[in-house]
Amino acid sequence: MTTQTLDGVRISTQANVYFGGKCVSHSVEFADGTKKSVGVILAAELTFNTGAPEIMECVAGGCEYRLAGTDAWVASGPGQQFSVPGNSRFDIRVADAYHYICHFG
Amino acid sequence: MTTQTLDGVRISTQANVYFGGKCVSHSVEFADGTKKSVGVILAAELTFNTGAPEIMECVAGGCEYRLAGTDAWVASGPGQQFSVPGNSRFDIRVADAYHYICHFG
């Protein structure tokens, strides 16, 4: 099961554009103040730094990721998720497109 | 005044990716069934075809557009909008980024 929609949210109309457009996301906020983002990473190999801990949930496409301090690339596809500690980083490589929800905290 | 957020909407988590990622949008739906999309066009010159009529509202950055049957490129920046008839097309060129809301119908 993938999460196809987020309901009852406030969306920021201005996109977040990272790495020259290889990653584009929009920020969303729920009525209770919870913040998430929905986005897509296109074909690329990138490194992201985290502030707050993040859970990356794949909604379409797929990626391979590698957490800081590990050697293994791990595949993540629709309906799967992975957790990244706060104040850390992860590498991600995408062959086509990785559509995701980023959950914070 | 720019429209910084859309409130109380359902957002589709999977992005719409056009032109190899030069245009990325997310579809949103209001409680009354009204559909819009929020997106960004990165540095490119592109041609879009319309089905339904569209109103393109700029929320950040800017573009120049040219409607079908016209020769003039017209600039559109934050807070400005332009209308495109249904079953038509328009050319758009973006130097950096054009963040928009697309209103249908």
PDB file of N, CA and C in Angstrom, chain A residues 13 20 26 49 59 71 79 94 104:
ATOM      1  N   THR A  13       3.001  26.949  -1.778  1.00  0.00           N
ATOM      2  CA  THR A  13       2.932  26.937  -3.239  1.00  0.00           C
ATOM      3  C   THR A  13       4.318  27.029  -3.885  1.00  0.00           C
ATOM      4  N   GLY A  20      19.983  21.756  -8.313  1.00  0.00           N
ATOM      5  CA  GLY A  20      19.668  22.175  -9.673  1.00  0.00           C
ATOM      6  C   GLY A  20      18.412  21.561 -10.245  1.00  0.00           C
ATOM      7  N   HIS A  26       7.518  20.006  -2.222  1.00  0.00           N
ATOM      8  CA  HIS A  26       6.622  21.019  -1.684  1.00  0.00           C
ATOM      9  C   HIS A  26       6.382  20.703  -0.215  1.00  0.00           C
ATOM     10  N   ASN A  49      21.810  16.044   3.912  1.00  0.00           N
ATOM     11  CA  ASN A  49      22.059  16.192   5.345  1.00  0.00           C
ATOM     12  C   ASN A  49      20.730  16.372   6.065  1.00  0.00           C
ATOM     13  N   VAL A  59       6.492   6.537  -2.488  1.00  0.00           N
ATOM     14  CA  VAL A  59       5.117   6.404  -2.984  1.00  0.00           C
ATOM     15  C   VAL A  59       5.061   5.953  -4.450  1.00  0.00           C
ATOM     16  N   ASP A  71      28.119   0.780   4.592  1.00  0.00           N
ATOM     17  CA  ASP A  71      28.636   0.587   3.240  1.00  0.00           C
ATOM     18  C   ASP A  71      27.575   0.108   2.272  1.00  0.00           C
ATOM     19  N   GLY A  79       5.768   1.943  -1.076  1.00  0.00           N
ATOM     20  CA  GLY A  79       5.245   1.411   0.174  1.00  0.00           C
ATOM     21  C   GLY A  79       6.317   1.158   1.222  1.00  0.00           C
ATOM     22  N   VAL A  94      19.234   7.321  -7.718  1.00  0.00           N
ATOM     23  CA  VAL A  94      17.952   7.103  -8.379  1.00  0.00           C
ATOM     24  C   VAL A  94      18.214   6.913  -9.869  1.00  0.00           C
ATOM     25  N   PHE A 104       9.037  14.231   9.244  1.00  0.00           N
ATOM     26  CA  PHE A 104      10.068  14.776  10.141  1.00  0.00           C
ATOM     27  C   PHE A 104       9.813  14.381  11.594  1.00  0.00           C
TER      28      PHE A 104
END
